[in-house]
Coordinates of C-alpha atoms in Angstrom, one line a residue:
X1 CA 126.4 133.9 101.8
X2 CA 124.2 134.6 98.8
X3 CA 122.5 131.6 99.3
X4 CA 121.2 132.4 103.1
X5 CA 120.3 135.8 101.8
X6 CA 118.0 134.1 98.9
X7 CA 116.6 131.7 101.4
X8 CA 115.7 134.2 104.4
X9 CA 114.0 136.6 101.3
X10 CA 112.2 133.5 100.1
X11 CA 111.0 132.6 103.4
X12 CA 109.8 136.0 104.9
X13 CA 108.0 136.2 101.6
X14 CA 106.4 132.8 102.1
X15 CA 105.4 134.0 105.7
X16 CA 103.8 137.0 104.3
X17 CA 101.8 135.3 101.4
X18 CA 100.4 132.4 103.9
X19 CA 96.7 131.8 103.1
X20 CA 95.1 130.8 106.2
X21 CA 92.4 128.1 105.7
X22 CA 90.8 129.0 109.8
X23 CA 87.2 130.6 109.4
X24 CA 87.0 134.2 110.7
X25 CA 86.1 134.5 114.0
X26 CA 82.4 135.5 114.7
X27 CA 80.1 136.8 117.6
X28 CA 77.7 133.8 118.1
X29 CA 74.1 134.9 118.8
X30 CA 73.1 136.3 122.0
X31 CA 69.4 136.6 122.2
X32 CA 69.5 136.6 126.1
X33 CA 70.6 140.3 126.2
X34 CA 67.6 141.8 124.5
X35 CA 65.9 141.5 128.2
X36 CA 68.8 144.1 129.2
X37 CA 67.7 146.5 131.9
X38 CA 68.5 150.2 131.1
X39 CA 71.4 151.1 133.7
X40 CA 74.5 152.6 133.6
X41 CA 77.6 150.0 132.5
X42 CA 79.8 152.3 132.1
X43 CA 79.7 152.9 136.1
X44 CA 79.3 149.3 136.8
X45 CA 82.4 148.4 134.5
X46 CA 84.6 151.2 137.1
X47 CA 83.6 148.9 140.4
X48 CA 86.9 147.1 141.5
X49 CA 86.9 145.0 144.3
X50 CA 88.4 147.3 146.4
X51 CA 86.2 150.1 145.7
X52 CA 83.3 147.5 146.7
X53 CA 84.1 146.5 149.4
X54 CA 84.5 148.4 152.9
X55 CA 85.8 146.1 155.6
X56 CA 89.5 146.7 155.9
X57 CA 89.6 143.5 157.4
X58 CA 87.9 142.3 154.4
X59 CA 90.7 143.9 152.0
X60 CA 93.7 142.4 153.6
X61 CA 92.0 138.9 153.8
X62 CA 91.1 138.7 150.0
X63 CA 94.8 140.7 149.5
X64 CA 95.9 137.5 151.5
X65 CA 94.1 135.0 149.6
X66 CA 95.0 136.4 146.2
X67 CA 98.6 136.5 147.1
X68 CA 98.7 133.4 148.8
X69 CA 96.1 130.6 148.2
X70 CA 97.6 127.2 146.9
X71 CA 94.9 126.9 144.4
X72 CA 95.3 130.3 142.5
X73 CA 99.3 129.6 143.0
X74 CA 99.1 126.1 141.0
X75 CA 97.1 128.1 138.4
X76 CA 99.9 130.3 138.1
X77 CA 101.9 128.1 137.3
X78 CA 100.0 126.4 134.6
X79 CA 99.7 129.8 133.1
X80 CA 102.9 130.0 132.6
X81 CA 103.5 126.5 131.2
X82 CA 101.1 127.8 128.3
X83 CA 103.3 131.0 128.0
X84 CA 106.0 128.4 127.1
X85 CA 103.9 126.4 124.7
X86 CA 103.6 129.4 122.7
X87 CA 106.6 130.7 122.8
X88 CA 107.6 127.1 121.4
X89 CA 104.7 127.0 118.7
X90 CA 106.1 131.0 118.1
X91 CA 109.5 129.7 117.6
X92 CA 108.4 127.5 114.7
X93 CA 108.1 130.8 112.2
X94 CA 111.4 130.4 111.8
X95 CA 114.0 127.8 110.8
X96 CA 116.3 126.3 113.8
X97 CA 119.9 127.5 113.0
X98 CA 122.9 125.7 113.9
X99 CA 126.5 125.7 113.9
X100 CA 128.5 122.6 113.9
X101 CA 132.2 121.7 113.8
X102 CA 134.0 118.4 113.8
X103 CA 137.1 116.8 113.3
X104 CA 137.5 113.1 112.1
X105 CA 140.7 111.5 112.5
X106 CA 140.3 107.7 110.9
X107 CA 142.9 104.7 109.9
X108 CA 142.7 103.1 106.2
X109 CA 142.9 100.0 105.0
X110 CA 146.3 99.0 104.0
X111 CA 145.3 97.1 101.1
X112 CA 143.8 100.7 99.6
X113 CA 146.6 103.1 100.7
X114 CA 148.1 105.1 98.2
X115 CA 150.3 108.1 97.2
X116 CA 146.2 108.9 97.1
X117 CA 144.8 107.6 100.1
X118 CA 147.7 107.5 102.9
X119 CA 147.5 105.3 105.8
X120 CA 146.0 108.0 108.1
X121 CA 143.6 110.8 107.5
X122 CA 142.0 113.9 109.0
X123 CA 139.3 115.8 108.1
X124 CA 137.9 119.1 109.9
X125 CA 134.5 120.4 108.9
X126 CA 132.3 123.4 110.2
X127 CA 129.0 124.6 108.7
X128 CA 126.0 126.5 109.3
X129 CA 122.4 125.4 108.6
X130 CA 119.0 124.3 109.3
X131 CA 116.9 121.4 109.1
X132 CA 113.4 120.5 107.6
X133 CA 112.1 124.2 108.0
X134 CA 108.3 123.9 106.5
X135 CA 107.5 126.6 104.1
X136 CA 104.1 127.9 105.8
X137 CA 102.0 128.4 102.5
X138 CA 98.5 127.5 104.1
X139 CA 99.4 128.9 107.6
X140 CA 99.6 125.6 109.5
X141 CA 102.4 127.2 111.7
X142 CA 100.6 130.3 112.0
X143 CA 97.1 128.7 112.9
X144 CA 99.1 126.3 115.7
X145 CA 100.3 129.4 116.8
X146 CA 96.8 130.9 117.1
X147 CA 95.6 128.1 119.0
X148 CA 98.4 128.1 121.5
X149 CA 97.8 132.2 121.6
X150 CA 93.8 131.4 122.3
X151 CA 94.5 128.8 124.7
X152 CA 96.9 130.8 126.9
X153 CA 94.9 133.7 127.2
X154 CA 91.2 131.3 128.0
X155 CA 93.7 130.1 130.5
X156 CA 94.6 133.5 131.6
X157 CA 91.1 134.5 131.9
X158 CA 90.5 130.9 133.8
X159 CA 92.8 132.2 136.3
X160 CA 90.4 135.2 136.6
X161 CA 87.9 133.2 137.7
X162 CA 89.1 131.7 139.9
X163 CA 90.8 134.5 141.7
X164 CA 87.0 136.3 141.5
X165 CA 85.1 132.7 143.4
X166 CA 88.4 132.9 145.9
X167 CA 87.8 136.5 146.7
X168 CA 83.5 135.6 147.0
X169 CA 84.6 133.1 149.3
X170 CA 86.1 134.5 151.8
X171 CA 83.9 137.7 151.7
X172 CA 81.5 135.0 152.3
X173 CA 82.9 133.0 155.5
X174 CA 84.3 136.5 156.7
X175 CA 80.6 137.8 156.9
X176 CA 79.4 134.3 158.1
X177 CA 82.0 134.8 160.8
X178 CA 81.0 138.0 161.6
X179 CA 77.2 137.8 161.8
X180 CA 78.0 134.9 164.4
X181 CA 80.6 137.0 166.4
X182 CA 77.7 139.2 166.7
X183 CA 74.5 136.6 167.5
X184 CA 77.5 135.2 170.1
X185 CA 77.1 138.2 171.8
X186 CA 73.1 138.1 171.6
X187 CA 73.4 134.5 172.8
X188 CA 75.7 135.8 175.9
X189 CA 73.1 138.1 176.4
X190 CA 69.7 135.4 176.3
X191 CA 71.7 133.5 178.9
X192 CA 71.7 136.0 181.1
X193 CA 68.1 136.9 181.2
X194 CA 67.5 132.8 181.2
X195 CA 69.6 132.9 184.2
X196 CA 67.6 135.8 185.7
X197 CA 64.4 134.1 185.0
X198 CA 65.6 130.7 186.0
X199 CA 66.4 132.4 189.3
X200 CA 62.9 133.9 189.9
X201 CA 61.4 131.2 188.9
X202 CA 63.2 129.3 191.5
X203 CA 61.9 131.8 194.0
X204 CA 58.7 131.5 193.3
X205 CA 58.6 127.5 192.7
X206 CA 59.7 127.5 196.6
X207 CA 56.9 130.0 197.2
X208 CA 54.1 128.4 196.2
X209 CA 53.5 130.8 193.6
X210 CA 54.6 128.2 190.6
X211 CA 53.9 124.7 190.3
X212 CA 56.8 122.6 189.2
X213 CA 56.4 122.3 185.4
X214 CA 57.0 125.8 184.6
X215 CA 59.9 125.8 187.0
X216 CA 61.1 122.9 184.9
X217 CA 60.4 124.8 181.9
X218 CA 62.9 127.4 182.7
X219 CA 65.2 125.5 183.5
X220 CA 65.0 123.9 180.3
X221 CA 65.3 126.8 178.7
X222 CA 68.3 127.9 180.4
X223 CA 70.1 124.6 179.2
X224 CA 69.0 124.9 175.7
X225 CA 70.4 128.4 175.3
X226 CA 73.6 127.4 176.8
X227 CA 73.7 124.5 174.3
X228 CA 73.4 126.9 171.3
X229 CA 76.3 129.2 173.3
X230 CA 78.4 126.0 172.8
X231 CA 77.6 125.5 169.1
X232 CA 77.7 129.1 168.4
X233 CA 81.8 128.7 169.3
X234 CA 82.1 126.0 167.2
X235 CA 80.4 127.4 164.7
X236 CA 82.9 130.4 164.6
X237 CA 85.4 128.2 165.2
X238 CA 85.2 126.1 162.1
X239 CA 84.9 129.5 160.0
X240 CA 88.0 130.7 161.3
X241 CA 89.5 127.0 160.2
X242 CA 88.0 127.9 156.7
X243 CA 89.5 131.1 156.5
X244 CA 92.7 130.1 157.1
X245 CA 93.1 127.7 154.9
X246 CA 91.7 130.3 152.0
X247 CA 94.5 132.4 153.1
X248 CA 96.9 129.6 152.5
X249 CA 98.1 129.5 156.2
X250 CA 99.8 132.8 156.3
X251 CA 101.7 132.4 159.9
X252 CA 101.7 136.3 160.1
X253 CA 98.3 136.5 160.4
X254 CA 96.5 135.4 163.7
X255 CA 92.7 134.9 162.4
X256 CA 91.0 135.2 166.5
X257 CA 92.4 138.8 166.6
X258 CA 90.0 139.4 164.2
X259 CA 87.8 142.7 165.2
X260 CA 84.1 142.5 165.6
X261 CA 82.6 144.6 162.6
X262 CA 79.2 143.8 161.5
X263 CA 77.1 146.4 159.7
X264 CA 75.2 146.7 156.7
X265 CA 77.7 149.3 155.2
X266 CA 80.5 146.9 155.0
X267 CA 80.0 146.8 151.4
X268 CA 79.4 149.8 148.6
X269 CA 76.2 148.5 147.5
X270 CA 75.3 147.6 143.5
X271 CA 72.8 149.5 142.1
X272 CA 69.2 147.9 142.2
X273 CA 68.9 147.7 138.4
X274 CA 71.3 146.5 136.1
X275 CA 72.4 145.7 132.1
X276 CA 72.3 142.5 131.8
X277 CA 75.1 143.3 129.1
X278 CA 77.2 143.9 131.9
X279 CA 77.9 140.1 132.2
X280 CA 80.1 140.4 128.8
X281 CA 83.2 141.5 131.3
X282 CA 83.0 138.3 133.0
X283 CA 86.3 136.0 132.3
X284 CA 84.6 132.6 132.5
X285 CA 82.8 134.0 129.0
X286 CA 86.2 135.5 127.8
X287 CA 87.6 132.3 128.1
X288 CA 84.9 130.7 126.5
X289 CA 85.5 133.0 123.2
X290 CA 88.7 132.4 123.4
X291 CA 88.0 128.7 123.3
X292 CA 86.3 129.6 120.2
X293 CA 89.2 131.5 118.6
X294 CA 91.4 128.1 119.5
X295 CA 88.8 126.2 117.9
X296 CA 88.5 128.0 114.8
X297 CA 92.8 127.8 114.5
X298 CA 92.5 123.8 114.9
X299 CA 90.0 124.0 112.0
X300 CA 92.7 125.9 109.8
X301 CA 95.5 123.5 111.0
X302 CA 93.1 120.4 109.8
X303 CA 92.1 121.9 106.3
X304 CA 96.0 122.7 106.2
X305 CA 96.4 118.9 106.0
X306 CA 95.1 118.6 102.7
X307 CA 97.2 120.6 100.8
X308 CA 100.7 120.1 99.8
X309 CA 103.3 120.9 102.6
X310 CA 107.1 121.9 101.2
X311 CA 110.3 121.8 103.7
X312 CA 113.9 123.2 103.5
X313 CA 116.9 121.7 104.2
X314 CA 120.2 123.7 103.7
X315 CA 123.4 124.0 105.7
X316 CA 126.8 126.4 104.4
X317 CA 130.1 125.6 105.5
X318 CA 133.9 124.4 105.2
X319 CA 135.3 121.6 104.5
X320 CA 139.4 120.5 104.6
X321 CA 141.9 117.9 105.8
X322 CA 144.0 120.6 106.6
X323 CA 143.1 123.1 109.5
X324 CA 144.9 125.7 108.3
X325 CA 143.2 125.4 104.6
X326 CA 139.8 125.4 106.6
X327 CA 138.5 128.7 105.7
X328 CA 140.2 129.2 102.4
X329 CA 137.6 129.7 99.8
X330 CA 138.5 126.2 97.8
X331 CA 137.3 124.6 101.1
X332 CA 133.6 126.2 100.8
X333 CA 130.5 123.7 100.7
X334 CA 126.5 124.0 100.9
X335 CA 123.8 121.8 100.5
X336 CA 120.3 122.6 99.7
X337 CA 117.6 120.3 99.6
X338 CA 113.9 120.9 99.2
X339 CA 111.1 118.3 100.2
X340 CA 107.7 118.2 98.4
X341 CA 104.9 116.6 100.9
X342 CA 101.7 115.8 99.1
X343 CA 98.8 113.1 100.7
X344 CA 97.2 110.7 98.1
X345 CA 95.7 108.3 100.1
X346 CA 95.4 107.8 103.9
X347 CA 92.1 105.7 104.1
X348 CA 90.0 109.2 105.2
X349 CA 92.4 109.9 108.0
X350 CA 92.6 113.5 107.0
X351 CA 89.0 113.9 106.7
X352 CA 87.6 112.3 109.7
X353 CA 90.6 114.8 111.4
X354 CA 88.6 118.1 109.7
X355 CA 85.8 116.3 110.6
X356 CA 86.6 116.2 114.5
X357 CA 87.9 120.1 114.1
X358 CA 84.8 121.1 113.3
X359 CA 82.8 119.2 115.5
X360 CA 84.7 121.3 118.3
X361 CA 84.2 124.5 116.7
X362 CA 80.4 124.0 116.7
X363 CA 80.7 122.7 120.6
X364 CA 83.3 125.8 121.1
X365 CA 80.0 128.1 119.9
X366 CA 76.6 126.2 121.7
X367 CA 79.3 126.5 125.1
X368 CA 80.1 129.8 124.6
X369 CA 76.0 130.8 124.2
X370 CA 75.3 128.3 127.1
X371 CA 78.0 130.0 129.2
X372 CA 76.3 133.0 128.3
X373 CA 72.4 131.6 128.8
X374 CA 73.6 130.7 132.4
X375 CA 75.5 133.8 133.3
X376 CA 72.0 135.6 132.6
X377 CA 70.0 133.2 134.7
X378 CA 72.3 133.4 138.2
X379 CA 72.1 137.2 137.1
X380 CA 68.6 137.5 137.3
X381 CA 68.9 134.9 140.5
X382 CA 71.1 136.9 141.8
X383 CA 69.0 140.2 141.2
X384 CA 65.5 138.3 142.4
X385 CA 67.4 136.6 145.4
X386 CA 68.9 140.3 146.5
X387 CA 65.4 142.2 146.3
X388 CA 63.7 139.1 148.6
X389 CA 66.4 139.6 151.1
X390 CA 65.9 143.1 151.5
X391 CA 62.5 142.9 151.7
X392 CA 63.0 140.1 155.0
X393 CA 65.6 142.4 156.2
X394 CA 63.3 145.3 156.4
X395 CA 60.5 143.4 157.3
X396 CA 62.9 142.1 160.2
X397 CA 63.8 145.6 161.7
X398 CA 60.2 146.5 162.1
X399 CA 60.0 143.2 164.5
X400 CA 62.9 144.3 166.6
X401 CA 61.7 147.5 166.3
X402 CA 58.7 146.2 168.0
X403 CA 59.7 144.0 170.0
X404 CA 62.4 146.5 171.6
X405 CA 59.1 148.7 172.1
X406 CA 57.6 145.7 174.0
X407 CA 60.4 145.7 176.1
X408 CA 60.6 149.1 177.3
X409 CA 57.0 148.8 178.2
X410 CA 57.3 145.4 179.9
X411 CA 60.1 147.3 182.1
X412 CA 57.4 150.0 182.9
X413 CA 54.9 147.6 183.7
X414 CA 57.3 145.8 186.0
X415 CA 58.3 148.9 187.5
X416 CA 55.1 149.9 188.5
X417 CA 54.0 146.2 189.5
X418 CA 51.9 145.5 186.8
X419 CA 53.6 142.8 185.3
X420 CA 55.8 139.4 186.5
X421 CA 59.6 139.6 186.2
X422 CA 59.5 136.4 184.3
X423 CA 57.3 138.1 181.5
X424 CA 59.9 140.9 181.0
X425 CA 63.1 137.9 180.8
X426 CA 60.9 136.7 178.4
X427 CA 60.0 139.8 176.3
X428 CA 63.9 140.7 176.2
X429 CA 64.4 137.3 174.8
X430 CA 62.0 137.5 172.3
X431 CA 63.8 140.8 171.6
X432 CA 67.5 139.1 171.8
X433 CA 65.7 136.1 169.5
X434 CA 64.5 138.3 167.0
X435 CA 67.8 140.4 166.6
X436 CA 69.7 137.3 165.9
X437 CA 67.8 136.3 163.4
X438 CA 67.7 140.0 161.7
X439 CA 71.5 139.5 161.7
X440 CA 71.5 136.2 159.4
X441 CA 69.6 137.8 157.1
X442 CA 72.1 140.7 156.8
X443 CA 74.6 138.2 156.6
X444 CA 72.8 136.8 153.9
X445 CA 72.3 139.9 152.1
X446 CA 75.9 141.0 152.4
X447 CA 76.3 137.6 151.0
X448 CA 73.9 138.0 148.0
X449 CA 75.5 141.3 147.0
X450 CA 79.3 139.1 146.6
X451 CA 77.6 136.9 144.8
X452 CA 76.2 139.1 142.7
X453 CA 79.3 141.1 142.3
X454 CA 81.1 138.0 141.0
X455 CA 78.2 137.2 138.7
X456 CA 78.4 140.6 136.9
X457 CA 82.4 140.3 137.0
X458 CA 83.8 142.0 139.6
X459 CA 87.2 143.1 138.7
X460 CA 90.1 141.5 141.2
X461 CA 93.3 141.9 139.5
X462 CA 94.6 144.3 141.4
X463 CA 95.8 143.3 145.0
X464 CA 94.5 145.9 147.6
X465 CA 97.5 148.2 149.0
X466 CA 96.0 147.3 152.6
X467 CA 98.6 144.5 152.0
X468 CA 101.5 146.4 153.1
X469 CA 99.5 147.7 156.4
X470 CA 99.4 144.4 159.1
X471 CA 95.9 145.5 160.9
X472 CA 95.3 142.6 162.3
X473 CA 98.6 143.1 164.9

């Protein structure tokens, strides 16, 4: 028993005295932040999804979809298969104990029995031991462990991402799907007054008062509005198919009782100016750091290669022919048996291996900084794209603003006999027209402000407690 006390000493003192041969980790240059805005981070940093984003409809879907989408699921899964991995590279701190017992009956020769070696003979055995346990002097173990650490959480942040372009996605479709509900209305709306100007114009084709052509022309424009009615429903019927399948097929929710809600206050809008330092919380560059940290360990584990590696073999136990006699103290045995591993020549194997290792530290670093070169540039994208949209969007309400007022005085006109009924079908289509396209580019801003959301690193890791609350029933 001394013995395993001498060797568990030795070896935690080993484990303590390792002299890791991984460079330190450091920040890699970021010049890209010295354009920084001046804002308020720490307000930004407080913006969770569900704080962001006011649609309860919204909520439940992205709940949904974070709960439930095959994609995020498989990742899941592969996170937890790294877990494992490092539990196993964990494990390898410490020598694998074992216990084994045996018995071996066996039949001698007949030409060597004696009053020494009968005919028959039995032998029982247990002991207690480990095998080729390596002696972590240059942390080796410790850097694989580092690695496996690294490369769980980069996957781990992975999985971050990809929940956060999940969530952006159907925020995206569900505000695609809404802004078309809407102009389906509109469009049930400009078929009307085609019909009513169709009719009139029928009227007074029969009359006299309109020569065929622009009788035809009415007509035609009747047909084409009914033609966009058609792909309109088609339209919202392939973003309902989208959604679902985003959802994962959830059978408990029925996507077409879906509410019409389309406003510009479905969302809690970013502040206009930003730090561009804000784009550190994003995962995508987490996980590229981390990717460094791995990168770095893989180094240590090649410069580890060089050196000398030393091994324990040792097993305690008991020995006799007798079972009874077994655990008597005369029937104690151990083993102990130390391997030296030093390379002398392997034709520059080990070099060309430190070689590779830091070849992928120095790609590790230039990804990281481009990772971080193109998080700034869909930033500032996403910052110029958002300020052009509300610029059209105002711009937009001033023409239905307009045009509504063009309306209301084509209706006194026509009231008073001043103008042709045809003129005010077509005045409250210009005005239908006009709306419509004032609600794609809402849709399009809504959509500008997800997108910029995710780009700054919207936060999605909690699921929203809408969950628990079917509103779509």
């Amino acid at each position: 028993m001394m013995l395993c006390k001498y060797l568990t000493t030795a070896a935690s003192a080993v484990m303590l005295s390792a002299c890791s041969l991984a460079p330190d980790y450091q920040q890699p240059e970021l010049n890209v932040f010295e354009q920084s805005v001046a804002a308020s981070q720490e307000h930004i940093a407080a913006l969770d999804w569900q704080s962001f984003y006011q649609d309860e409809q919204l909520k439940l879907l992205i709940s949904i979809a974070l709960d439930n989408n095959k994609s995020l699921a498989i990742g899941d899964l592969q996170l937890q298969q790294l877990q494992a991995k490092y539990q196993i590279t964990r494990s390898e701190n410490w020598p694998d104990i074992s216990v084994n017992a045996g018995v071996q009956r066996q039949k001698n020769s007949l030409n060597q029995s004696s009053a020494l070696m009968p005919e028959y003979s039995t032998s029982h055995n247990v002991n207690i031991g480990f095998t080729a346990y390596e002696l972590d002097f240059f942390d080796r173990v410790g850097n694989l462990q580092a690695s496996a650490l690294a490369e769980y959480k980069a996957s781990e942040f992975a999985q971050q991402t990809l929940a956060q372009t999940l969530a952006a996605q159907v925020a995206s479709v569900y505000f695609s799907y809404q802004a078309n509900l809407y102009k389906l209305g509109l469009q049930h709306d400009l078929l009307t007054s085609a019909k009513n100007k169709t009719r009139v114009a029928k009227l007074q084709f029969q009359q006299g008062l309109l020569d065929e052509s622009e009788y035809r022309q009415a007509v035609n424009a009747e047909q084409s509005i009914n033609i966009q009615l058609s792909q309109l429903n088609n339209i919202l019927r392939n973003y309902l198919t989208e959604l679902q399948q985003l959802i994962g097929y959830d059978e408990n929710i029925v996507l077409d009782k879906l509410t019409a809600n389309f406003n510009p206050k479905q969302l809690n809008a970013l502040p206009a100016q930003l730090p561009a330092s804000i784009l550190l919380n994003r995962p995508d560059l987490a996980q590229a750091e981390q990717n460094i940290v791995a990168a770095n360990a893989n180094l240590g584990v090649a410069r580890a290669a060089f050196y000398p590696s030393i091994s324990l073999t040792s097993n305690l136990g008991f020995a006799s022919q007798s079972l009874s006699d077994l655990f008597k103290s005369n029937s104690q045995t151990w083993a102990f048996s130390p391997q030296l591993n030093l390379p002398v020549f392997n034709f520059g194997r080990l070099n060309a291996q430190e070689q590779i290792a830091e070849l992928q530290q120095m790609v590790a670093v230039k990804q990281y900084q481009a990772a971080v070169e193109n998080a700034f540039t869909e930033f500032n994208r996403q910052l110029n794209n958002q300020q052009m949209l509300l610029q059209q969007r105002q711009l937009q309400e001033h023409v239905v603003e307009n045009k509504a007022r063009q309306l209301a005085l084509s209706q006194l006109r026509q009231q008073q006999g001043l103008e042709e009924p045809t003129i005010f079908e077509e005045n409250q289509q210009a005005l239908l027209s006009a709306q419509q396209v004032l609600a794609d580019l809402q849709a399009a801003y809504l959509q500008s402000q997800v997108a910029l959301f995710k780009v700054v690193g919207g936060n999605y890791e909690e699921k929203s407690d809408v969950l628990a609350r079917l509103i779509l029933e």
